[in-house]
Structures are given as C-alpha cells and as structure tokens.
Amino acid sequence: MKELLTIKRSADGDDVLNLVNNQYQNVISVTGSDHNLEDIESGSVLVLTKAGATTVTLPTVARGLNFRVIMGSAQAHVIDGGSSVIEGDIIDCSNGTTLARTPVTNRSSITTANTAIGDHLDFQSDGTSWYVTGLLNDTPTLA
C-alpha cells in the first residue's frame, strides 16, 4: 500500500504546508527495469535512471490522473498504457536539428528512440483515455 501523505518538518515548519498544499511534487527515481504506477502516485515526476531500458505501466485511466516521465538515462524506455488508449502529440528533433510532430492516435505504448537525458513525456487522463504531450530527441515507436 502506498503512503497517502508524507509530512516533512523543517526548522521553520514551512515544508509541511508546502507539501500538503502540493507546492512540492513527488519525485520517483526509477532504477529498475519495470515500474507499475498507481493512482495514488498521480502528480508525480518519474525519473528513469536505470542503465538499461525501463518499462513504466500507467494505471487504469481515471479522471484527473497525471504524470510526468523524464528520461534520466539514454535508453529505449517504454511507457505502456495497458488496456487504455493513448492519444496526443509528441514533438521530436528527429535525432538532429529538424523538429517533427508525431501524432499519437489510438495507441497503447510509446517506446523512446535515441533518447537524450532530459527528454520528457506528460500524461493526463480524462477517465476515458491517456493524453500525451512531450519533447523527445527522436521519433518514438508507437504500438
């Protein structure tokens, strides 16, 4: 079971209020090959730092869920929507200096290619689908 609330205490006590009021985002450093997100982790920033590829599985869609995934290692990471549909747009640099738009329509997974550290994808759910926007170094593979 995941913790619902983490409380930090600082010398002046402001950290408690900042965390409760969502002024800090939960940062999850993913060092393993798989990470299954849970709805309670909504609003979190995931940093994929494993020296090999990581597969992140999004939770079942629910209105208001959202996640940011930052590539902290240059690997072919996979974001899996499970049985949920992923829709949206990703801007990529075609592994060079040419900007391109990759439309994401009725897909279930995104695999990064020629990943640069700092590439990122944002996921939002309306309760029906996952919607993605992001910036990547190269055109991802969609499935």
mmCIF file of C-alpha atoms in Angstrom:
data_model
loop_
_atom_site.group_PDB
_atom_site.id
_atom_site.type_symbol
_atom_site.label_atom_id
_atom_site.label_comp_id
_atom_site.label_asym_id
_atom_site.label_seq_id
_atom_site.Cartn_x
_atom_site.Cartn_y
_atom_site.Cartn_z
ATOM 1 C CA MET A 1 0.000 0.000 0.000
ATOM 2 C CA LYS A 2 1.281 3.464 -0.886
ATOM 3 C CA GLU A 3 1.507 6.296 1.611
ATOM 4 C CA LEU A 4 -1.240 8.856 1.175
ATOM 5 C CA LEU A 5 0.668 11.702 2.703
ATOM 6 C CA THR A 6 4.276 12.357 3.506
ATOM 7 C CA ILE A 7 4.992 15.045 6.057
ATOM 8 C CA LYS A 8 8.363 16.734 6.266
ATOM 9 C CA ARG A 9 9.432 19.054 9.040
ATOM 10 C CA SER A 10 11.974 21.784 8.589
ATOM 11 C CA ALA A 11 13.423 24.241 11.053
ATOM 12 C CA ASP A 12 10.750 26.810 10.187
ATOM 13 C CA GLY A 13 7.927 24.314 9.572
ATOM 14 C CA ASP A 14 7.126 25.623 6.046
ATOM 15 C CA ASP A 15 7.889 22.299 4.342
ATOM 16 C CA VAL A 16 4.827 20.698 5.949
ATOM 17 C CA LEU A 17 2.495 23.301 4.475
ATOM 18 C CA ASN A 18 4.247 23.298 1.098
ATOM 19 C CA LEU A 19 3.907 19.517 0.738
ATOM 20 C CA VAL A 20 0.282 19.405 1.902
ATOM 21 C CA ASN A 21 -0.610 22.248 -0.475
ATOM 22 C CA ASN A 22 1.094 20.500 -3.447
ATOM 23 C CA GLN A 23 3.850 23.059 -3.766
ATOM 24 C CA TYR A 24 6.293 20.169 -3.986
ATOM 25 C CA GLN A 25 5.909 17.342 -6.475
ATOM 26 C CA ASN A 26 6.680 13.774 -5.558
ATOM 27 C CA VAL A 27 9.777 12.650 -7.488
ATOM 28 C CA ILE A 28 10.167 8.927 -8.081
ATOM 29 C CA SER A 29 13.609 7.745 -9.168
ATOM 30 C CA VAL A 30 13.015 4.565 -11.170
ATOM 31 C CA THR A 31 16.166 2.428 -11.095
ATOM 32 C CA GLY A 32 14.615 -0.942 -12.009
ATOM 33 C CA SER A 33 13.500 -2.404 -15.322
ATOM 34 C CA ASP A 34 9.759 -2.087 -14.532
ATOM 35 C CA HIS A 35 7.578 0.353 -12.627
ATOM 36 C CA ASN A 36 3.821 -0.006 -12.335
ATOM 37 C CA LEU A 37 2.312 3.337 -11.468
ATOM 38 C CA GLU A 38 -0.582 3.516 -9.037
ATOM 39 C CA ASP A 39 -3.310 6.153 -8.987
ATOM 40 C CA ILE A 40 -2.101 7.374 -5.588
ATOM 41 C CA GLU A 41 1.145 8.480 -7.324
ATOM 42 C CA SER A 42 -0.757 10.926 -9.544
ATOM 43 C CA GLY A 43 1.064 14.239 -9.923
ATOM 44 C CA SER A 44 4.446 12.552 -9.549
ATOM 45 C CA VAL A 45 7.516 13.118 -11.673
ATOM 46 C CA LEU A 46 9.247 9.872 -12.631
ATOM 47 C CA VAL A 47 12.939 9.994 -13.497
ATOM 48 C CA LEU A 48 14.066 6.876 -15.371
ATOM 49 C CA THR A 49 17.707 6.393 -14.373
ATOM 50 C CA LYS A 50 18.377 2.693 -14.968
ATOM 51 C CA ALA A 51 21.427 1.894 -17.126
ATOM 52 C CA GLY A 52 19.089 -0.241 -19.276
ATOM 53 C CA ALA A 53 15.600 0.198 -20.677
ATOM 54 C CA THR A 54 12.712 0.697 -18.246
ATOM 55 C CA THR A 55 9.030 -0.080 -18.811
ATOM 56 C CA VAL A 56 6.585 2.165 -16.983
ATOM 57 C CA THR A 57 2.977 0.981 -16.899
ATOM 58 C CA LEU A 58 0.337 3.651 -16.423
ATOM 59 C CA PRO A 59 -2.544 2.885 -14.049
ATOM 60 C CA THR A 60 -6.105 2.358 -15.231
ATOM 61 C CA VAL A 61 -7.445 5.665 -16.520
ATOM 62 C CA ALA A 62 -9.304 7.849 -14.029
ATOM 63 C CA ARG A 63 -10.338 11.464 -14.392
ATOM 64 C CA GLY A 64 -7.578 13.830 -13.261
ATOM 65 C CA LEU A 65 -4.656 11.401 -13.058
ATOM 66 C CA ASN A 66 -1.405 12.890 -14.369
ATOM 67 C CA PHE A 67 2.269 12.015 -14.509
ATOM 68 C CA ARG A 68 5.493 13.426 -15.960
ATOM 69 C CA VAL A 69 8.163 10.977 -17.142
ATOM 70 C CA ILE A 70 11.710 12.335 -17.522
ATOM 71 C CA MET A 71 14.388 10.252 -19.218
ATOM 72 C CA GLY A 72 17.358 10.271 -16.854
ATOM 73 C CA SER A 73 19.269 7.727 -18.932
ATOM 74 C CA ALA A 74 19.758 7.373 -22.679
ATOM 75 C CA GLN A 75 17.820 4.131 -23.167
ATOM 76 C CA ALA A 76 14.833 2.928 -25.217
ATOM 77 C CA HIS A 77 12.267 3.360 -22.433
ATOM 78 C CA VAL A 78 8.688 2.101 -22.807
ATOM 79 C CA ILE A 79 5.554 3.765 -21.466
ATOM 80 C CA ASP A 80 2.724 1.229 -21.505
ATOM 81 C CA GLY A 81 -0.901 2.307 -21.277
ATOM 82 C CA GLY A 82 -2.059 -1.247 -20.584
ATOM 83 C CA SER A 83 -5.608 -1.663 -21.860
ATOM 84 C CA SER A 84 -6.058 2.123 -22.068
ATOM 85 C CA VAL A 85 -5.733 4.180 -25.243
ATOM 86 C CA ILE A 86 -3.011 6.841 -25.511
ATOM 87 C CA GLU A 87 -3.718 9.921 -27.668
ATOM 88 C CA GLY A 88 -1.870 13.186 -28.241
ATOM 89 C CA ASP A 89 1.168 14.743 -29.861
ATOM 90 C CA ILE A 90 4.902 14.453 -29.293
ATOM 91 C CA ILE A 91 7.450 16.918 -30.675
ATOM 92 C CA ASP A 92 10.815 15.379 -31.525
ATOM 93 C CA CYS A 93 14.087 16.521 -33.060
ATOM 94 C CA SER A 94 14.461 13.559 -35.471
ATOM 95 C CA ASN A 95 17.783 12.788 -33.725
ATOM 96 C CA GLY A 96 19.193 16.002 -35.158
ATOM 97 C CA THR A 97 18.029 19.573 -35.614
ATOM 98 C CA THR A 98 14.786 19.044 -37.562
ATOM 99 C CA LEU A 99 11.637 19.402 -35.495
ATOM 100 C CA ALA A 100 8.825 16.961 -36.225
ATOM 101 C CA ARG A 101 5.385 16.282 -34.795
ATOM 102 C CA THR A 102 4.455 12.688 -34.038
ATOM 103 C CA PRO A 103 0.691 12.247 -33.717
ATOM 104 C CA VAL A 104 -0.328 9.580 -31.209
ATOM 105 C CA THR A 105 -3.715 8.098 -32.122
ATOM 106 C CA ASN A 106 -5.334 5.012 -30.558
ATOM 107 C CA ARG A 107 -2.033 3.622 -29.268
ATOM 108 C CA SER A 108 -1.227 1.536 -26.222
ATOM 109 C CA SER A 109 2.523 2.145 -25.795
ATOM 110 C CA ILE A 110 5.342 4.550 -26.613
ATOM 111 C CA THR A 111 8.980 3.480 -26.931
ATOM 112 C CA THR A 112 11.639 6.187 -26.995
ATOM 113 C CA ALA A 113 14.479 6.066 -29.534
ATOM 114 C CA ASN A 114 17.937 7.660 -29.345
ATOM 115 C CA THR A 115 16.844 9.071 -26.012
ATOM 116 C CA ALA A 116 18.605 12.146 -24.679
ATOM 117 C CA ILE A 117 18.773 12.772 -20.961
ATOM 118 C CA GLY A 118 16.064 15.307 -20.174
ATOM 119 C CA ASP A 119 13.569 14.075 -22.786
ATOM 120 C CA HIS A 120 10.119 14.058 -21.201
ATOM 121 C CA LEU A 121 6.519 12.958 -21.678
ATOM 122 C CA ASP A 122 3.466 14.259 -19.814
ATOM 123 C CA PHE A 123 0.364 12.099 -19.368
ATOM 124 C CA GLN A 124 -3.132 13.304 -18.373
ATOM 125 C CA SER A 125 -6.313 11.245 -18.082
ATOM 126 C CA ASP A 126 -9.930 12.312 -18.537
ATOM 127 C CA GLY A 127 -11.208 8.963 -17.279
ATOM 128 C CA THR A 128 -11.527 7.558 -20.794
ATOM 129 C CA SER A 129 -8.021 7.810 -22.315
ATOM 130 C CA TRP A 130 -4.473 8.913 -21.586
ATOM 131 C CA TYR A 131 -3.388 12.122 -23.361
ATOM 132 C CA VAL A 132 0.310 12.641 -24.007
ATOM 133 C CA THR A 133 2.437 15.654 -24.884
ATOM 134 C CA GLY A 134 6.186 15.734 -24.795
ATOM 135 C CA LEU A 135 9.575 16.585 -26.204
ATOM 136 C CA LEU A 136 11.933 13.832 -27.350
ATOM 137 C CA ASN A 137 15.262 13.702 -29.148
ATOM 138 C CA ASP A 138 13.993 11.258 -31.796
ATOM 139 C CA THR A 139 10.739 9.908 -33.184
ATOM 140 C CA PRO A 140 9.293 7.304 -30.820
ATOM 141 C CA THR A 141 7.925 3.908 -31.831
ATOM 142 C CA LEU A 142 4.189 3.649 -31.235
ATOM 143 C CA ALA A 143 2.265 0.428 -30.724
#
